[in-house]
């Protein structure tokens, strides 16, 4: 089996790898009709999070179950399933509270940029679709595995409610789907922050009503101006930089919530500023598993189409070009066909 392996900064190659096998009785092996590259893969790719050994890449997946371990009871061979980047038992106290990414038995799923994948804790992790999906739904179902589930969590953590004015920091795939999530949750006005025209266009198609092209404090000033000087009712932070985090907090009105899902890199918060902001913060690695049943239903009934963030589709053979295109911001998100 061939799969994407990162060797060092900007050096990703398709290599022959051992096909995954059942190693625990709770595992499943799935065959992947499509996989993709995550914005967070770029932290490794760019050497910001250095890899110290050749690392199989990819953590977003959906596909057909080929084999299950003898302790797997609910997931069956032949089902089409979706799971999250953290495997979870879905039974421990943290899972029961809806935070499956803090599962007491959580296991990172890696190596999904390949034709096949081993998923631990299959019964707790995987959710099956009602039937085998038509091919045109596969990109949107794949998006639920991380990017859409993460965006949905950002909106949920920001407590988006019908009628609200919502601001979204970040025009990557998560930010764009944050716009879609806020729209789906009934936001009336959605302010997307983006300086890239194709992304602004997609944001508007997903439901953005206003675009702010300014960054930092000038971007904050513009959002204040758009909200009668008060700030947004809910803010989604979908980047993970100091600038985006401060932009999010400072764009929020007193009493608003900020949902932050960008993996923080060098973010530090000032206690005094936080104290006087009157802003609620909630975020972290999205508990995608909690949202999968609802999101699968929304995709299955064609109420949402998060797969539209894939603006580049390549055969898995061309994975290196897929990373380059995202690194150079030529592509929002790359879908790979094994
Ligand atoms: Zn758990």
Short mmCIF file of C-alpha atoms and ligand atoms in Angstrom, two decimals:
data_model
loop_
_atom_site.label_atom_id
_atom_site.label_comp_id
_atom_site.label_asym_id
_atom_site.label_seq_id
_atom_site.Cartn_x
_atom_site.Cartn_y
_atom_site.Cartn_z
CA UNK A 1 0.00 0.00 0.00
CA UNK A 2 1.21 3.50 -0.75
CA UNK A 3 0.76 6.45 1.58
CA UNK A 4 2.02 10.00 2.15
CA UNK A 5 5.06 10.29 4.43
CA UNK A 6 6.61 13.56 5.65
CA UNK A 7 10.41 13.47 5.83
CA UNK A 8 11.13 17.08 6.76
CA UNK A 9 10.12 20.63 5.89
CA UNK A 10 8.32 20.68 2.52
CA UNK A 11 9.41 17.11 1.79
CA UNK A 12 6.34 14.88 1.55
CA UNK A 13 6.53 11.73 -0.58
CA UNK A 14 4.28 8.88 -1.55
CA UNK A 15 5.98 5.75 -0.16
CA UNK A 16 5.27 2.06 -0.04
CA UNK A 17 3.96 1.38 3.47
CA UNK A 18 2.83 -1.76 5.24
CA UNK A 19 -0.92 -2.27 4.77
CA UNK A 20 -2.77 -1.77 8.06
CA UNK A 21 -3.81 -4.87 10.00
CA UNK A 22 -6.14 -5.50 12.91
CA UNK A 23 -3.87 -5.21 15.97
CA UNK A 24 -6.49 -4.77 18.71
CA UNK A 25 -9.82 -6.64 18.82
CA UNK A 26 -11.61 -3.25 18.82
CA UNK A 27 -10.00 -2.10 15.51
CA UNK A 28 -11.54 -1.72 12.08
CA UNK A 29 -9.79 -1.51 8.71
CA UNK A 30 -11.39 0.82 6.21
CA UNK A 31 -10.76 1.40 2.51
CA UNK A 32 -10.63 5.10 1.65
CA UNK A 33 -12.23 6.29 -1.62
CA UNK A 34 -10.94 9.80 -0.85
CA UNK A 35 -8.71 11.50 1.68
CA UNK A 36 -7.42 15.03 2.08
CA UNK A 37 -4.86 17.47 3.42
CA UNK A 38 -5.65 19.47 6.56
CA UNK A 39 -4.60 23.04 7.27
CA UNK A 40 -3.02 21.66 10.45
CA UNK A 41 -0.84 19.30 8.34
CA UNK A 42 0.84 22.48 7.11
CA UNK A 43 2.30 23.19 10.58
CA UNK A 44 4.36 20.00 10.16
CA UNK A 45 4.94 20.53 6.44
CA UNK A 46 6.34 24.01 7.01
CA UNK A 47 8.63 22.78 9.80
CA UNK A 48 6.86 24.91 12.44
CA UNK A 49 6.09 21.65 14.27
CA UNK A 50 9.24 19.74 13.22
CA UNK A 51 8.97 15.98 12.65
CA UNK A 52 11.89 13.99 14.08
CA UNK A 53 11.28 10.89 11.97
CA UNK A 54 9.49 10.04 8.71
CA UNK A 55 5.82 10.47 9.61
CA UNK A 56 2.79 8.99 7.79
CA UNK A 57 0.41 11.89 7.20
CA UNK A 58 -3.35 12.40 7.18
CA UNK A 59 -6.09 12.23 9.80
CA UNK A 60 -9.29 12.91 7.82
CA UNK A 61 -11.09 9.86 6.52
CA UNK A 62 -14.25 8.13 5.48
CA UNK A 63 -14.67 4.84 3.70
CA UNK A 64 -15.90 1.29 3.52
CA UNK A 65 -15.29 -1.12 6.36
CA UNK A 66 -13.26 -4.08 5.10
CA UNK A 67 -12.52 -5.91 8.33
CA UNK A 68 -13.32 -5.62 12.03
CA UNK A 69 -11.73 -7.10 15.14
CA UNK A 70 -13.64 -9.76 17.08
CA UNK A 71 -14.69 -7.32 19.83
CA UNK A 72 -16.35 -4.90 17.39
CA UNK A 73 -20.13 -5.29 17.64
CA UNK A 74 -21.94 -2.34 16.01
CA UNK A 75 -19.71 -1.55 13.03
CA UNK A 76 -20.01 -4.11 10.21
CA UNK A 77 -18.09 -5.01 7.09
CA UNK A 78 -19.39 -3.21 4.02
CA UNK A 79 -20.69 -0.14 5.87
CA UNK A 80 -19.63 3.35 4.81
CA UNK A 81 -18.29 5.10 7.90
CA UNK A 82 -16.83 8.41 9.06
CA UNK A 83 -14.68 9.00 12.13
CA UNK A 84 -12.68 11.70 13.83
CA UNK A 85 -8.92 12.30 14.10
CA UNK A 86 -9.09 11.06 17.71
CA UNK A 87 -10.49 7.59 18.24
CA UNK A 88 -12.74 7.46 21.30
CA UNK A 89 -14.68 4.80 23.19
CA UNK A 90 -17.80 7.02 23.34
CA UNK A 91 -18.59 5.59 26.79
CA UNK A 92 -16.22 7.19 29.34
CA UNK A 93 -17.35 10.23 31.39
CA UNK A 94 -15.71 12.72 29.01
CA UNK A 95 -17.31 11.08 25.97
CA UNK A 96 -20.67 11.03 27.73
CA UNK A 97 -20.28 14.76 28.36
CA UNK A 98 -19.76 15.25 24.62
CA UNK A 99 -15.98 15.74 24.66
CA UNK A 100 -14.82 12.65 22.77
CA UNK A 101 -11.52 14.34 21.90
CA UNK A 102 -10.78 14.21 25.65
CA UNK A 103 -11.75 10.52 25.82
CA UNK A 104 -9.90 8.75 28.63
CA UNK A 105 -8.90 6.09 26.05
CA UNK A 106 -8.40 8.41 23.11
CA UNK A 107 -5.95 7.44 20.38
CA UNK A 108 -4.70 9.64 17.59
CA UNK A 109 -5.60 8.35 14.13
CA UNK A 110 -2.80 8.92 11.64
CA UNK A 111 -1.65 7.85 8.21
CA UNK A 112 -4.97 8.47 6.46
CA UNK A 113 -3.39 9.87 3.28
CA UNK A 114 -3.32 6.33 1.92
CA UNK A 115 -5.63 3.72 0.45
CA UNK A 116 -6.43 1.97 3.73
CA UNK A 117 -6.53 2.90 7.41
CA UNK A 118 -6.71 1.19 10.79
CA UNK A 119 -9.19 2.87 13.13
CA UNK A 120 -8.95 1.96 16.84
CA UNK A 121 -12.03 1.75 19.09
CA UNK A 122 -14.19 1.28 16.00
CA UNK A 123 -17.56 1.03 17.78
CA UNK A 124 -17.03 4.29 19.64
CA UNK A 125 -15.27 6.19 16.88
CA UNK A 126 -17.06 5.39 13.63
CA UNK A 127 -20.53 6.45 12.53
CA UNK A 128 -22.13 4.72 9.53
CA UNK A 129 -24.09 6.53 6.84
CA UNK A 130 -27.68 5.30 6.14
CA UNK A 131 -26.50 3.52 2.98
CA UNK A 132 -23.54 3.52 0.57
CA UNK A 133 -23.28 7.16 -0.57
CA UNK A 134 -23.45 8.32 -4.19
CA UNK A 135 -20.01 9.43 -5.37
CA UNK A 136 -20.91 13.12 -5.42
CA UNK A 137 -21.58 13.11 -1.65
CA UNK A 138 -18.16 11.70 -0.75
CA UNK A 139 -16.32 15.07 -0.54
CA UNK A 140 -18.94 16.47 1.84
CA UNK A 141 -18.92 13.30 3.96
CA UNK A 142 -15.12 13.37 4.08
CA UNK A 143 -15.26 17.00 5.22
CA UNK A 144 -17.23 15.93 8.31
CA UNK A 145 -14.24 13.94 9.59
CA UNK A 146 -12.43 17.10 10.67
CA UNK A 147 -12.79 20.39 8.84
CA UNK A 148 -16.59 20.65 9.00
CA UNK A 149 -16.83 19.07 12.45
CA UNK A 150 -14.23 21.55 13.68
CA UNK A 151 -16.02 24.52 12.13
CA UNK A 152 -19.31 23.32 13.63
CA UNK A 153 -17.67 23.10 17.05
CA UNK A 154 -16.33 26.66 16.66
CA UNK A 155 -19.87 27.91 16.06
CA UNK A 156 -21.29 25.75 18.85
CA UNK A 157 -18.56 26.90 21.29
CA UNK A 158 -19.25 30.51 20.27
CA UNK A 159 -22.89 29.86 21.21
CA UNK A 160 -24.27 30.99 17.85
CA UNK A 161 -28.04 31.46 18.02
CA UNK A 162 -30.68 32.56 15.49
CA UNK A 163 -30.61 36.26 14.74
CA UNK A 164 -27.06 36.85 15.96
CA UNK A 165 -24.28 38.83 14.34
CA UNK A 166 -21.28 36.51 14.03
CA UNK A 167 -17.69 37.32 13.10
CA UNK A 168 -15.32 34.68 11.72
CA UNK A 169 -11.54 35.08 11.93
CA UNK A 170 -9.76 32.97 9.32
CA UNK A 171 -10.54 32.23 5.68
CA UNK A 172 -9.04 28.76 5.53
CA UNK A 173 -11.34 25.80 5.01
CA UNK A 174 -12.37 25.80 8.70
CA UNK A 175 -13.16 29.53 8.68
CA UNK A 176 -15.22 29.20 5.50
CA UNK A 177 -17.15 26.28 6.96
CA UNK A 178 -17.50 28.32 10.16
CA UNK A 179 -19.52 30.74 8.03
CA UNK A 180 -21.63 27.84 6.73
CA UNK A 181 -22.11 26.53 10.31
CA UNK A 182 -23.15 29.95 11.65
CA UNK A 183 -25.64 30.29 8.77
CA UNK A 184 -27.04 26.81 9.45
CA UNK A 185 -27.44 27.74 13.15
CA UNK A 186 -29.49 30.77 12.14
CA UNK A 187 -27.05 33.69 12.35
CA UNK A 188 -28.55 36.74 10.68
CA UNK A 189 -25.39 38.64 9.90
CA UNK A 190 -22.03 36.95 9.31
CA UNK A 191 -18.85 38.99 9.01
CA UNK A 192 -16.04 37.02 7.35
CA UNK A 193 -12.47 38.27 7.59
CA UNK A 194 -10.61 37.55 4.38
CA UNK A 195 -8.23 39.27 2.00
CA UNK A 196 -8.42 36.64 -0.74
CA UNK A 197 -11.01 37.18 -3.39
CA UNK A 198 -11.86 33.53 -4.26
CA UNK A 199 -12.27 32.82 -0.54
CA UNK A 200 -14.44 35.90 -0.05
CA UNK A 201 -16.65 34.63 -2.85
CA UNK A 202 -17.04 31.18 -1.27
CA UNK A 203 -17.66 32.80 2.14
CA UNK A 204 -20.51 34.80 0.59
CA UNK A 205 -21.92 31.66 -1.04
CA UNK A 206 -21.80 29.95 2.37
CA UNK A 207 -23.76 32.84 3.90
CA UNK A 208 -21.37 35.69 4.78
CA UNK A 209 -23.14 39.06 4.61
CA UNK A 210 -20.07 41.27 5.15
CA UNK A 211 -16.39 40.93 4.32
CA UNK A 212 -13.64 42.62 6.34
CA UNK A 213 -10.31 42.70 4.55
CA UNK A 214 -8.36 44.48 7.31
CA UNK A 215 -6.32 42.59 9.85
CA UNK A 216 -5.31 43.17 13.46
CA UNK A 217 -6.68 46.20 15.30
CA UNK A 218 -7.82 47.83 12.05
CA UNK A 219 -9.92 44.73 11.35
CA UNK A 220 -11.34 44.96 14.88
CA UNK A 221 -12.18 48.65 14.35
CA UNK A 222 -14.04 47.75 11.16
CA UNK A 223 -16.09 45.07 12.92
CA UNK A 224 -16.93 47.51 15.72
CA UNK A 225 -18.05 50.00 13.10
CA UNK A 226 -20.28 47.37 11.48
CA UNK A 227 -21.87 46.59 14.87
CA UNK A 228 -22.69 50.09 16.16
CA UNK A 229 -19.43 50.21 18.09
CA UNK A 230 -20.36 47.21 20.27
CA UNK A 231 -18.86 44.09 18.69
CA UNK A 232 -20.17 40.75 17.43
CA UNK A 233 -22.52 38.52 19.44
CA UNK A 234 -20.36 35.47 18.70
CA UNK A 235 -16.89 35.09 17.21
CA UNK A 236 -15.20 32.06 15.64
CA UNK A 237 -11.39 31.91 15.76
CA UNK A 238 -10.19 29.50 13.08
CA UNK A 239 -6.46 30.23 12.69
CA UNK A 240 -4.44 29.76 15.89
CA UNK A 241 -2.12 32.77 15.70
CA UNK A 242 -1.76 35.54 18.28
CA UNK A 243 -3.15 38.07 15.78
CA UNK A 244 -6.25 36.01 14.98
CA UNK A 245 -6.94 35.23 18.65
CA UNK A 246 -6.69 38.88 19.69
CA UNK A 247 -8.75 39.92 16.70
CA UNK A 248 -11.42 37.43 17.78
CA UNK A 249 -11.47 38.50 21.45
CA UNK A 250 -11.45 42.21 20.64
CA UNK A 251 -14.22 41.85 18.03
CA UNK A 252 -16.57 40.26 20.57
CA UNK A 253 -19.06 42.36 22.51
CA UNK A 254 -19.13 42.08 26.31
CA UNK A 255 -20.96 38.84 27.13
CA UNK A 256 -20.18 37.26 23.76
CA UNK A 257 -18.50 33.89 23.34
CA UNK A 258 -15.42 33.17 21.27
CA UNK A 259 -15.14 29.64 19.88
CA UNK A 260 -11.48 28.95 19.16
CA UNK A 261 -10.46 25.95 17.09
CA UNK A 262 -7.24 27.06 15.40
CA UNK A 263 -4.40 25.03 16.96
CA UNK A 264 -2.60 27.77 18.95
CA UNK A 265 0.95 28.54 17.97
CA UNK A 266 2.62 31.10 20.23
CA UNK A 267 -0.69 32.46 21.53
CA UNK A 268 -0.48 34.25 24.90
CA UNK A 269 -3.38 36.02 26.57
CA UNK A 270 -3.12 38.97 28.92
CA UNK A 271 -5.10 38.39 32.12
CA UNK A 272 -6.04 42.04 32.59
CA UNK A 273 -7.35 42.38 29.05
CA UNK A 274 -9.27 39.12 29.33
CA UNK A 275 -10.73 40.21 32.68
CA UNK A 276 -12.07 43.50 31.35
CA UNK A 277 -13.26 42.06 28.02
CA UNK A 278 -16.21 40.20 29.58
CA UNK A 279 -15.77 37.57 26.86
CA UNK A 280 -16.32 33.82 27.22
CA UNK A 281 -13.72 31.54 25.66
CA UNK A 282 -14.34 27.94 24.69
CA UNK A 283 -12.49 25.81 22.21
CA UNK A 284 -9.97 23.06 21.72
CA UNK A 285 -9.75 19.96 19.55
CA UNK A 286 -13.28 19.61 18.21
CA UNK A 287 -15.27 16.67 19.60
CA UNK A 288 -16.29 15.82 16.04
CA UNK A 289 -17.80 12.49 17.12
CA UNK A 290 -20.55 14.33 19.01
CA UNK A 291 -21.68 16.11 15.84
CA UNK A 292 -21.32 13.29 13.30
CA UNK A 293 -24.90 11.90 13.40
CA UNK A 294 -26.43 15.38 12.92
CA UNK A 295 -23.91 16.47 10.28
CA UNK A 296 -24.22 13.20 8.32
CA UNK A 297 -27.98 13.78 8.23
CA UNK A 298 -27.51 17.37 6.96
CA UNK A 299 -25.19 16.18 4.17
CA UNK A 300 -27.30 13.10 3.35
CA UNK A 301 -30.42 15.24 2.90
CA UNK A 302 -28.32 17.78 0.92
CA UNK A 303 -29.02 20.66 3.29
CA UNK A 304 -25.29 21.49 3.52
CA UNK A 305 -22.44 20.93 1.08
CA UNK A 306 -19.19 21.39 3.03
CA UNK A 307 -17.30 19.47 0.32
CA UNK A 308 -17.23 22.68 -1.68
CA UNK A 309 -14.08 23.72 0.24
CA UNK A 310 -12.18 21.17 -1.85
CA UNK A 311 -11.09 23.30 -4.77
CA UNK A 312 -8.33 20.96 -5.89
CA UNK A 313 -8.67 17.21 -6.52
CA UNK A 314 -5.57 15.15 -7.28
CA UNK A 315 -4.69 11.48 -7.45
CA UNK A 316 -2.87 10.42 -4.26
CA UNK A 317 0.25 10.03 -6.44
CA UNK A 318 0.41 13.82 -6.64
CA UNK A 319 0.21 14.39 -2.90
CA UNK A 320 3.36 16.58 -2.94
CA UNK A 321 1.66 19.01 -5.33
CA UNK A 322 -1.42 18.95 -3.09
CA UNK A 323 0.66 20.19 -0.14
CA UNK A 324 2.48 22.79 -2.27
CA UNK A 325 -0.80 24.20 -3.57
CA UNK A 326 -2.14 24.65 -0.04
CA UNK A 327 1.17 25.96 1.30
CA UNK A 328 1.24 28.60 -1.44
CA UNK A 329 -2.48 29.33 -0.91
CA UNK A 330 -3.25 28.32 -4.49
CA UNK A 331 -5.76 25.86 -3.09
CA UNK A 332 -8.09 26.14 -0.10
CA UNK A 333 -8.11 22.38 0.49
CA UNK A 334 -6.87 19.40 -1.50
CA UNK A 335 -8.86 16.21 -1.94
CA UNK A 336 -6.78 13.14 -2.78
CA UNK A 337 -8.06 10.06 -4.60
CA UNK A 338 -6.10 6.92 -3.62
ZN1 LIG B 1 -14.24 8.13 26.08
#
